[in-house]
Tab-separated table of C-alpha atoms in Angstrom:
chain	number	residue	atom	x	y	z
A	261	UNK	CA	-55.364	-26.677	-97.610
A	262	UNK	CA	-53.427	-29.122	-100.211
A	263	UNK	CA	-51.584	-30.625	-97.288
A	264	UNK	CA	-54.680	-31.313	-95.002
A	265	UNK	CA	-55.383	-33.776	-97.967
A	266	UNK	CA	-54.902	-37.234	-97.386
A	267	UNK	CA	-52.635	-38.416	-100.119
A	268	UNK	CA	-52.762	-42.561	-100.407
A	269	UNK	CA	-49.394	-44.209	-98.955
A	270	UNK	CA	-46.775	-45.241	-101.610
A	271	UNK	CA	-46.529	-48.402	-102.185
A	272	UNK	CA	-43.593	-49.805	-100.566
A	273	UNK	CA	-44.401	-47.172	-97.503
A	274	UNK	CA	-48.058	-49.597	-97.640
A	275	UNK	CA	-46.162	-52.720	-97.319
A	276	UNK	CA	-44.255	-51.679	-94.683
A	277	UNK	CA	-47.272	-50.042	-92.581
A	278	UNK	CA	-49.369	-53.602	-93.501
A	279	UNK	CA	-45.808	-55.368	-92.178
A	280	UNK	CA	-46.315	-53.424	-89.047
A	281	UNK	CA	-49.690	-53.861	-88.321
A	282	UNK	CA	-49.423	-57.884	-88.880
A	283	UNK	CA	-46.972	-58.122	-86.186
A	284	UNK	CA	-48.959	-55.725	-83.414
A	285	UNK	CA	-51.839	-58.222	-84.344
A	286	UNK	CA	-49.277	-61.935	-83.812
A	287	UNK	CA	-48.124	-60.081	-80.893
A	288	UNK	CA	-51.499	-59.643	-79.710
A	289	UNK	CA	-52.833	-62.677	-79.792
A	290	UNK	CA	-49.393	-64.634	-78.537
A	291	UNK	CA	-50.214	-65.474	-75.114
A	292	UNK	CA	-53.865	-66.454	-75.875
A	293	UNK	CA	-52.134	-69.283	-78.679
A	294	UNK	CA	-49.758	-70.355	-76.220
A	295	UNK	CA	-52.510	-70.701	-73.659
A	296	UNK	CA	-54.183	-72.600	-76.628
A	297	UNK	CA	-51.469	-74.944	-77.813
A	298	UNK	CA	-50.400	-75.380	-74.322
A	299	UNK	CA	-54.018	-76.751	-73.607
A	300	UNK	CA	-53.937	-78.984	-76.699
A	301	UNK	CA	-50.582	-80.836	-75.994
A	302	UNK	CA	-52.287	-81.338	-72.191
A	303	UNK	CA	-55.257	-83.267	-73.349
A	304	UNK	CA	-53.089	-85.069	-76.157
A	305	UNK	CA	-49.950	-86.052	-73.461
A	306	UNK	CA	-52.869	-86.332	-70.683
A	307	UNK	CA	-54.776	-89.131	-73.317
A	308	UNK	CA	-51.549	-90.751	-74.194
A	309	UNK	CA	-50.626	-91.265	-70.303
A	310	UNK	CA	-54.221	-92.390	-69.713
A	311	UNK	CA	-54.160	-89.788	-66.804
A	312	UNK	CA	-57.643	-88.874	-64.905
A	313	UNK	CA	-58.369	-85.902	-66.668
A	314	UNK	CA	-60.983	-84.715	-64.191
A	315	UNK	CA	-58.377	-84.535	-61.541
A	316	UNK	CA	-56.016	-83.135	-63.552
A	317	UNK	CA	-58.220	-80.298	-64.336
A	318	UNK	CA	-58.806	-79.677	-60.415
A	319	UNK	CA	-55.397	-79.712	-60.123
A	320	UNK	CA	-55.023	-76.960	-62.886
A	321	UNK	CA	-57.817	-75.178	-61.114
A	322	UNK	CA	-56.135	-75.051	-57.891
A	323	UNK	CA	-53.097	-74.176	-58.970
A	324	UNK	CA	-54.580	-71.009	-60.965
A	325	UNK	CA	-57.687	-69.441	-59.292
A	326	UNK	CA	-55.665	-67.546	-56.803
A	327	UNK	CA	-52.718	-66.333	-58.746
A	328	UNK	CA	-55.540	-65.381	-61.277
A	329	UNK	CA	-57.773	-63.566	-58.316
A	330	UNK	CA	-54.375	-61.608	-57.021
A	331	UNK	CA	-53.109	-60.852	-60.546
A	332	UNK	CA	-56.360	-59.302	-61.657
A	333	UNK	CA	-56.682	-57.107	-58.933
A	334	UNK	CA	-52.554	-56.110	-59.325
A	335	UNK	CA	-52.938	-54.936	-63.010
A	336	UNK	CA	-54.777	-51.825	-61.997
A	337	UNK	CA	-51.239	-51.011	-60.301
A	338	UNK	CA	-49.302	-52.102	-62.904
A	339	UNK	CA	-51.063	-50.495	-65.317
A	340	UNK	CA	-49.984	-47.061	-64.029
A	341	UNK	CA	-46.166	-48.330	-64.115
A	342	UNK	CA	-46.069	-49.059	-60.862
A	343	UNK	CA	-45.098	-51.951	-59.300
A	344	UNK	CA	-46.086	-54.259	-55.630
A	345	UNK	CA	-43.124	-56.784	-54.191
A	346	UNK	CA	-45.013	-57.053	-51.347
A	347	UNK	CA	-48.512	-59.149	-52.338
A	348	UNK	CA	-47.277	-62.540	-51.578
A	349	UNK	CA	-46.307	-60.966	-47.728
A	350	UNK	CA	-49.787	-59.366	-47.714
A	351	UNK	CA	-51.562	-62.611	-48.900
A	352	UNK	CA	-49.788	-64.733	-45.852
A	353	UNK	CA	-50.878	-62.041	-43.448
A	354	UNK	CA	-54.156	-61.519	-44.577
A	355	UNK	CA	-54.956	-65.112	-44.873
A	356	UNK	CA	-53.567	-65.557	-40.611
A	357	UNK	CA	-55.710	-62.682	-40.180
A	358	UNK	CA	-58.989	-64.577	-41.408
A	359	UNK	CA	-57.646	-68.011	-40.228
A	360	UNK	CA	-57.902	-66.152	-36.354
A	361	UNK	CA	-60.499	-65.004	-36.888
A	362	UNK	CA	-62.206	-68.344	-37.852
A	363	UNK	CA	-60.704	-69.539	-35.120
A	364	UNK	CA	-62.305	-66.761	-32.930
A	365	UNK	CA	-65.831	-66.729	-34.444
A	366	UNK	CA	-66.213	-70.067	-36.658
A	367	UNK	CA	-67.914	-67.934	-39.042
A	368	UNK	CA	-67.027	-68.207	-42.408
A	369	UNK	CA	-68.203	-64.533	-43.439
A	370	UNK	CA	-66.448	-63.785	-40.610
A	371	UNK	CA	-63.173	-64.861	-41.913
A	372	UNK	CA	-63.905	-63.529	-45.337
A	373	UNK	CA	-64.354	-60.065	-44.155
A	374	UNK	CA	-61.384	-60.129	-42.210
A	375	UNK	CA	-59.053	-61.474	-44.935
A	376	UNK	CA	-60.229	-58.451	-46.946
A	377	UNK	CA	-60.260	-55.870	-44.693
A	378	UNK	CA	-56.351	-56.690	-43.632
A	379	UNK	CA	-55.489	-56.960	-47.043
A	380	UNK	CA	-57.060	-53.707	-48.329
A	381	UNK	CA	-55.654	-52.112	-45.385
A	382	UNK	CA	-52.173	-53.041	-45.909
A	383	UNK	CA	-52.351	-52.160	-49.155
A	384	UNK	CA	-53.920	-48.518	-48.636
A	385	UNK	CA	-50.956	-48.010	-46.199
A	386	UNK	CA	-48.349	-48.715	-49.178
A	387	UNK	CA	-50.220	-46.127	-51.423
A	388	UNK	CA	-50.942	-43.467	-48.549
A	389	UNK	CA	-46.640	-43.392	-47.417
A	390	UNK	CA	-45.769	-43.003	-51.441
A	391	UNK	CA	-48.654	-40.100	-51.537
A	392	UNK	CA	-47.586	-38.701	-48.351
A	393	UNK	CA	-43.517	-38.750	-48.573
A	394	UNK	CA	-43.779	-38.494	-52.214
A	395	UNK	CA	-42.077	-41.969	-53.185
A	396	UNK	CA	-42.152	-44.184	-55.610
A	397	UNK	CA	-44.944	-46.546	-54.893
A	398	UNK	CA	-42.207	-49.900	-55.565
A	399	UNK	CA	-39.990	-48.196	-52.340
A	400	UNK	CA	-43.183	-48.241	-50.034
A	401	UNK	CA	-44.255	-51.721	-51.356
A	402	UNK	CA	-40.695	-52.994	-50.409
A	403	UNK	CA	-40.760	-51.088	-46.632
A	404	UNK	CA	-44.182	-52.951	-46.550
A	405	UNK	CA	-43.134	-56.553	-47.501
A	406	UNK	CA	-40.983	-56.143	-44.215
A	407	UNK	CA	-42.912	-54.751	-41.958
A	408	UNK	CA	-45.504	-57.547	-43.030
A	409	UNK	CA	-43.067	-60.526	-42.612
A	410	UNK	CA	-42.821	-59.307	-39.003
A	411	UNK	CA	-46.406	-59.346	-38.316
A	412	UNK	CA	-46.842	-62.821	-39.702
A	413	UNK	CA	-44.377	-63.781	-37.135
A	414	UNK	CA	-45.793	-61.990	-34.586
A	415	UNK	CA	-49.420	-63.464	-35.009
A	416	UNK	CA	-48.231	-67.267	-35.357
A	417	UNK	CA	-46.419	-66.307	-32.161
A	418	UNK	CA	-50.223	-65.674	-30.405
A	419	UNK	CA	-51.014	-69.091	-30.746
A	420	UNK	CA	-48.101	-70.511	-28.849
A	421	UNK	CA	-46.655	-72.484	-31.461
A	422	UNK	CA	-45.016	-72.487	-35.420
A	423	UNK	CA	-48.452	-72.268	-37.272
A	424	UNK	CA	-52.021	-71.299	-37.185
A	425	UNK	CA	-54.560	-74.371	-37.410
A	426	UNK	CA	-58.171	-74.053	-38.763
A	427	UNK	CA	-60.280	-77.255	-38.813
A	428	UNK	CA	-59.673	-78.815	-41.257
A	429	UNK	CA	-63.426	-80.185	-42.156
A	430	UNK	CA	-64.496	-76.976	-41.613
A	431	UNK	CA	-61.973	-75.935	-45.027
A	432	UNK	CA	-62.466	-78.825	-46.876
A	433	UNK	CA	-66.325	-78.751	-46.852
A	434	UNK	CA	-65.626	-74.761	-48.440
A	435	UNK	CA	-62.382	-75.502	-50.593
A	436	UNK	CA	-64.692	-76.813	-54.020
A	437	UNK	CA	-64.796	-75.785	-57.357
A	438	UNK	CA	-67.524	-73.973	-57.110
A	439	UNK	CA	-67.072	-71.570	-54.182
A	440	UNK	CA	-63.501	-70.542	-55.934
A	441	UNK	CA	-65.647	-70.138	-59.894
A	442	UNK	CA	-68.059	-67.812	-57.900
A	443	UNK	CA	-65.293	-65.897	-56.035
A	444	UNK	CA	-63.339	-65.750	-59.209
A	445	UNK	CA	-65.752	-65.133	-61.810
A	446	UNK	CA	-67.301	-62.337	-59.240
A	447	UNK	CA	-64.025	-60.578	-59.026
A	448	UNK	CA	-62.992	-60.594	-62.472
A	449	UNK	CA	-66.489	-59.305	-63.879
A	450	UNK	CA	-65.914	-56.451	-61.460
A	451	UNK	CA	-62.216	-55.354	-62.428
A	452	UNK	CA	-63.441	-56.279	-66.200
A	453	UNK	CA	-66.211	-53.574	-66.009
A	454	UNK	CA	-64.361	-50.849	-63.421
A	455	UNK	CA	-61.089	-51.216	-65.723
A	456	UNK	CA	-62.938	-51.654	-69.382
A	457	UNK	CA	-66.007	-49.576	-68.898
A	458	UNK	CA	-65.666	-46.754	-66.623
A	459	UNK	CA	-62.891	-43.783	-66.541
A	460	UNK	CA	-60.675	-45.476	-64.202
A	461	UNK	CA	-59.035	-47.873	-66.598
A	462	UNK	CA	-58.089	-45.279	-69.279
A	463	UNK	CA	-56.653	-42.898	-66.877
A	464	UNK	CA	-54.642	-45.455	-65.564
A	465	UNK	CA	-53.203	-46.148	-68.682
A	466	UNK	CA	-52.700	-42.961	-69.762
A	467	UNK	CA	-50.818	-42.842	-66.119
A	468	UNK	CA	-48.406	-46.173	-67.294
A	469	UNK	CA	-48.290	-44.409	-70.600
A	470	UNK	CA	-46.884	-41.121	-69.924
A	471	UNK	CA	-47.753	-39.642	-66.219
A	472	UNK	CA	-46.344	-35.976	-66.898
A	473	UNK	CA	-49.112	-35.673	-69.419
A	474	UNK	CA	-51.138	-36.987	-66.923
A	475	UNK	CA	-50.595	-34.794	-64.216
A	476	UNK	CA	-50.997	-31.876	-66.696
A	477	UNK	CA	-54.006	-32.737	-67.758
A	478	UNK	CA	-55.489	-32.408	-64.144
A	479	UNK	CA	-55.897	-36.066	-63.231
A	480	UNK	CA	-56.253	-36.746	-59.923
A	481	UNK	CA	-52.797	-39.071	-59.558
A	482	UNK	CA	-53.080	-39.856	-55.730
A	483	UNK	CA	-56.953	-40.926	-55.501
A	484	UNK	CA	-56.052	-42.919	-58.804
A	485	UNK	CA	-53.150	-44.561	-56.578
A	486	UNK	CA	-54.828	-45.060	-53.897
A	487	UNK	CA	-58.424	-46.281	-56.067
A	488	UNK	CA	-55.827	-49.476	-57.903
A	489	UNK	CA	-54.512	-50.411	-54.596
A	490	UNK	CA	-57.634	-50.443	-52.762
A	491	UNK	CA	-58.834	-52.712	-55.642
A	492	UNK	CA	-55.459	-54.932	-55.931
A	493	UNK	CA	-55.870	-55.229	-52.015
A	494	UNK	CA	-59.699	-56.992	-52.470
A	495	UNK	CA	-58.370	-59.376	-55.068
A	496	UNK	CA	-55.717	-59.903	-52.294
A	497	UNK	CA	-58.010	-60.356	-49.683
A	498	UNK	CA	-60.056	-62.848	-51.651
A	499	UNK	CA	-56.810	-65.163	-53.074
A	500	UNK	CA	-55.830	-65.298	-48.978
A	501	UNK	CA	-59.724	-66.560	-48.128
A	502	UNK	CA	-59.179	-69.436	-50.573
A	503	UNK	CA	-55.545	-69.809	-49.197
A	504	UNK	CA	-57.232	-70.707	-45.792
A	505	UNK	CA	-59.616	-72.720	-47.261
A	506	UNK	CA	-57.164	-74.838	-49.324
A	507	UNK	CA	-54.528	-74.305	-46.253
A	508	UNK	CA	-56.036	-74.370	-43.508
A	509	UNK	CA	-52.845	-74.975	-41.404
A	510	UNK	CA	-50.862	-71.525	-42.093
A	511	UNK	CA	-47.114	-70.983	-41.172
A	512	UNK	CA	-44.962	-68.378	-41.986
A	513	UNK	CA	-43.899	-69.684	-45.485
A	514	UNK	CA	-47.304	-70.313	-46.614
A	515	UNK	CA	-48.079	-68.059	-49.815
A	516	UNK	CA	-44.209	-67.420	-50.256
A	517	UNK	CA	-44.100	-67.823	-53.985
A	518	UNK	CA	-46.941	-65.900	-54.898
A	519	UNK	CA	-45.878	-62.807	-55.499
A	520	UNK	CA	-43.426	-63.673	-57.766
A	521	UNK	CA	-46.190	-66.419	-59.471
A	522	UNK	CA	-48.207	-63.295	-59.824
A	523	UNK	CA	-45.312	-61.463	-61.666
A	524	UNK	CA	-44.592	-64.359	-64.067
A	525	UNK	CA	-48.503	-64.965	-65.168
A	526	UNK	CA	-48.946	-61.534	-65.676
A	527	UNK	CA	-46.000	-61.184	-68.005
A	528	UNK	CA	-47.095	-64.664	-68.885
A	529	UNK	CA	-50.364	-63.369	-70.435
A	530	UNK	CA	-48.901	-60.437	-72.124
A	531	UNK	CA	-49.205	-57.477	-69.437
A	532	UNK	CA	-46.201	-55.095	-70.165
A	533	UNK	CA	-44.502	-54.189	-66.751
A	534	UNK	CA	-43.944	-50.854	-67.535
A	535	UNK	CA	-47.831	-50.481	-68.200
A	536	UNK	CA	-49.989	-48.355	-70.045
A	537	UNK	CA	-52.049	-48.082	-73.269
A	538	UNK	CA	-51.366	-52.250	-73.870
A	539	UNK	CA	-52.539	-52.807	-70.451
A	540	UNK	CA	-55.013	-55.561	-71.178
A	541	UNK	CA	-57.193	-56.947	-68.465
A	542	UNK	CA	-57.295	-60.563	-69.635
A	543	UNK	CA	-53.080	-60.779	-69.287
A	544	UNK	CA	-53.861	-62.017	-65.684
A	545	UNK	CA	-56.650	-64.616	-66.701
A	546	UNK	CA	-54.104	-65.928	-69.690
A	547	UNK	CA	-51.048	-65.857	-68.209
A	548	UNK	CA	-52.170	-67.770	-64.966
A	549	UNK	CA	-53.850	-70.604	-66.639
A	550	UNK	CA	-50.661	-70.665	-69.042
A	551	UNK	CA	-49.014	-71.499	-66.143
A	552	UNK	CA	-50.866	-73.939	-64.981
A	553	UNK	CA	-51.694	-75.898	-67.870
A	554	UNK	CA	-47.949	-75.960	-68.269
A	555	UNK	CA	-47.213	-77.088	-64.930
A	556	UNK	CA	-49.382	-79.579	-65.266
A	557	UNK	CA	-48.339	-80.828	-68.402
A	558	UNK	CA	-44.861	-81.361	-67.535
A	559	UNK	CA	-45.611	-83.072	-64.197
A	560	UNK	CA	-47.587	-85.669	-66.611
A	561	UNK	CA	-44.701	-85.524	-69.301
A	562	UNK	CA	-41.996	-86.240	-66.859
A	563	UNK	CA	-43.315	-87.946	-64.270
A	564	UNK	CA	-41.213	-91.097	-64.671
A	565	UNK	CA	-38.312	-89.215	-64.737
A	566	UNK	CA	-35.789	-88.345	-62.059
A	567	UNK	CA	-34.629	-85.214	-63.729
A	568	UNK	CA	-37.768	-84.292	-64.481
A	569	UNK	CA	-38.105	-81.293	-62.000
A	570	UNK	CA	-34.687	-79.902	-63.490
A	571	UNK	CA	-35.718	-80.234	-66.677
A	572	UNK	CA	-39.536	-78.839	-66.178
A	573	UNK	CA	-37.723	-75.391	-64.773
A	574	UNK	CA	-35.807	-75.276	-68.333
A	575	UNK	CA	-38.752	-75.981	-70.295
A	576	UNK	CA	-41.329	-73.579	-68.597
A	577	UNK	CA	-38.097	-70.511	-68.861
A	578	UNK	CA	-37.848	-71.475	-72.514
A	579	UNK	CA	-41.220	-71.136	-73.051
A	580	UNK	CA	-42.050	-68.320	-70.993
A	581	UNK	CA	-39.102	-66.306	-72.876
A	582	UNK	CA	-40.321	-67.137	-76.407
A	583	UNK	CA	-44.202	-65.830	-75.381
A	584	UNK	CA	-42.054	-62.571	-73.987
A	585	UNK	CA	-40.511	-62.405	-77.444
A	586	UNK	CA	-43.303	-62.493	-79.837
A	587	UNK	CA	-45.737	-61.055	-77.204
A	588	UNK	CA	-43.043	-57.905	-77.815
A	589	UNK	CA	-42.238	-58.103	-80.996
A	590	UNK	CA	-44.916	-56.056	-82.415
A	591	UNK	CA	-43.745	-53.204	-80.525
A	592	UNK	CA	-40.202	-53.510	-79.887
A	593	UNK	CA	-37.855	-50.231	-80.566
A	594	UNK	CA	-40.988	-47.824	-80.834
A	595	UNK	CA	-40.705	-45.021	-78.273
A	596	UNK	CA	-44.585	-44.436	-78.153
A	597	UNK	CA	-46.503	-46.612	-76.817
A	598	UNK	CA	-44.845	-47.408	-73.829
């Protein structure tokens, strides 16, 4: 009974516990100050260079919404420790997919329900072989990028030529603001409220966290698998229906960079790859318009320059390692949380 008493903490036990907790809290809120400084020196370099700021900001929108879209819908994979090398392959294929069938129907629902049914599908398949043969999901996801890469060849190859061609007017009368806020802010609501509010989130993190527990506790580890990639595969979908409508001529090294874009805003944003418990939602949403806004602001900074490209790759590592850092520091050494 005298040790179930809660005896206050000695004093320099306090400090260090206070010490602690200060750092989970700067490590916390990291990548939303970097998003935040980064935006300041934008508008103060954009002012300076008497820049059109309303272009500039379309810009930043283009280059974000889609790694945004894909990221958000990856994080419920990532957040059980797993890992997909094979979303920028799925994007490109997915996005040929809808851009046929455009070409097929001229129907723009049409297209959108065929960019995320391919995508969804292909990503199913990836969960279904690691349930079936047992595999690590990162082994499937790598058979998959393959196999993909082939079929993008394969359907350019049914047109007769190197690329896929939608009209043009027909993409450029879709490919505004406000179609990708709605797809966006539509998506993101919806992983916000199945990953924050319902059971799926937390079981997913207790997954990334520590899955023997998991399994022992009864949940369902398959269905989970195959619920995150069924989700990761709409925000797929969706990022290749804006791909079409902001590419509308698609070859086979259209969407080549995302997946890797998708890898670097998530970490970007705070999202630890290993998952679990500090799986935040927003990491996605953060770490892509990071990237953007810092793209942006060194095309403006060093526009004049001819080694400006060279030096806008050292600058974005630099920064992107010192977020890392202090977006880890809170945390670093401990065994539990993962």
């Amino acid at each position: 009974m005298h040790d179930l008493i809660q005896r206050p903490l000695p004093g320099a036990q306090k400090r260090r516990a206070e010490r602690a907790s200060g750092r989970e809290t700067l490590a916390a809120l990291a990548p939303l100050g970097g998003l935040i400084a980064l935006s300041i020196a934008f508008v103060l370099i954009g002012s300076a260079r008497g820049i059109n700021m309303a272009y500039s900001v379309e810009t930043l929108v283009n280059q974000s919404v889609i790694i945004v879209i894909i990221a958000t819908g990856a994080i419920f994979i990532f957040a059980m420790g797993s890992f997909d090398i094979s979303l920028g392959a799925s994007t490109l294929v997915a996005a040929m997919v809808g851009g046929l069938t455009y070409n097929a129907t001229e129907s723009l629902w049409a297209m959108l329900l065929a960019c995320v049914a391919t995508a969804v599908t292909a990503s199913l398949i990836s969960a279904a072989l690691a349930a079936i043969f047992d595999l690590p999901v990162f082994v499937t996801t790598v058979a998959m990028l393959s196999v993909l890469g082939a079929v993008a060849v394969a359907l350019v190859q049914t047109t007769g030529g190197a690329q896929i061609r939608v009209d043009s007017a027909f993409a450029r009368s879709y490919d505004t603001l406000t179609v990708k806020f709605v797809v966006a802010a539509v998506f993101i609501v919806l992983c916000v409220f199945l990953f924050s509010v319902t059971r799926l989130g937390r079981v997913e993190k207790l997954i990334g966290g520590n899955p023997v527990t998991a399994r022992l506790t009864g949940i369902p580890m398959k269905k989970t698998a195959l619920a995150a990639f069924a989700i990761a595969g709409l925000g797929v979908g969706l990022g290749a229906f804006l791909t079409v409508l902001r590419t509308p001529t698609l070859t086979t090294s259209t969407a080549g960079d995302i997946g890797m874009n998708v890898l670097v805003a998530m970490v970007f944003g705070g999202m630890p790859i290993s998952g679990g418990p500090r799986t935040r939602i927003y990491a996605a949403l953060v770490g892509g318009l990071s990237m953007a806004v810092l793209n942006q602001t060194m095309t403006t900074l060093l526009a004049s320059t001819s080694a400006g490209n060279g030096i806008a790759q050292v600058v974005r590592a630099v920064f992107f390692l010192a977020v890392v850092w202090v977006a880890t520091s809170g945390h670093r050494g401990r065994l539990l949380p993962r």
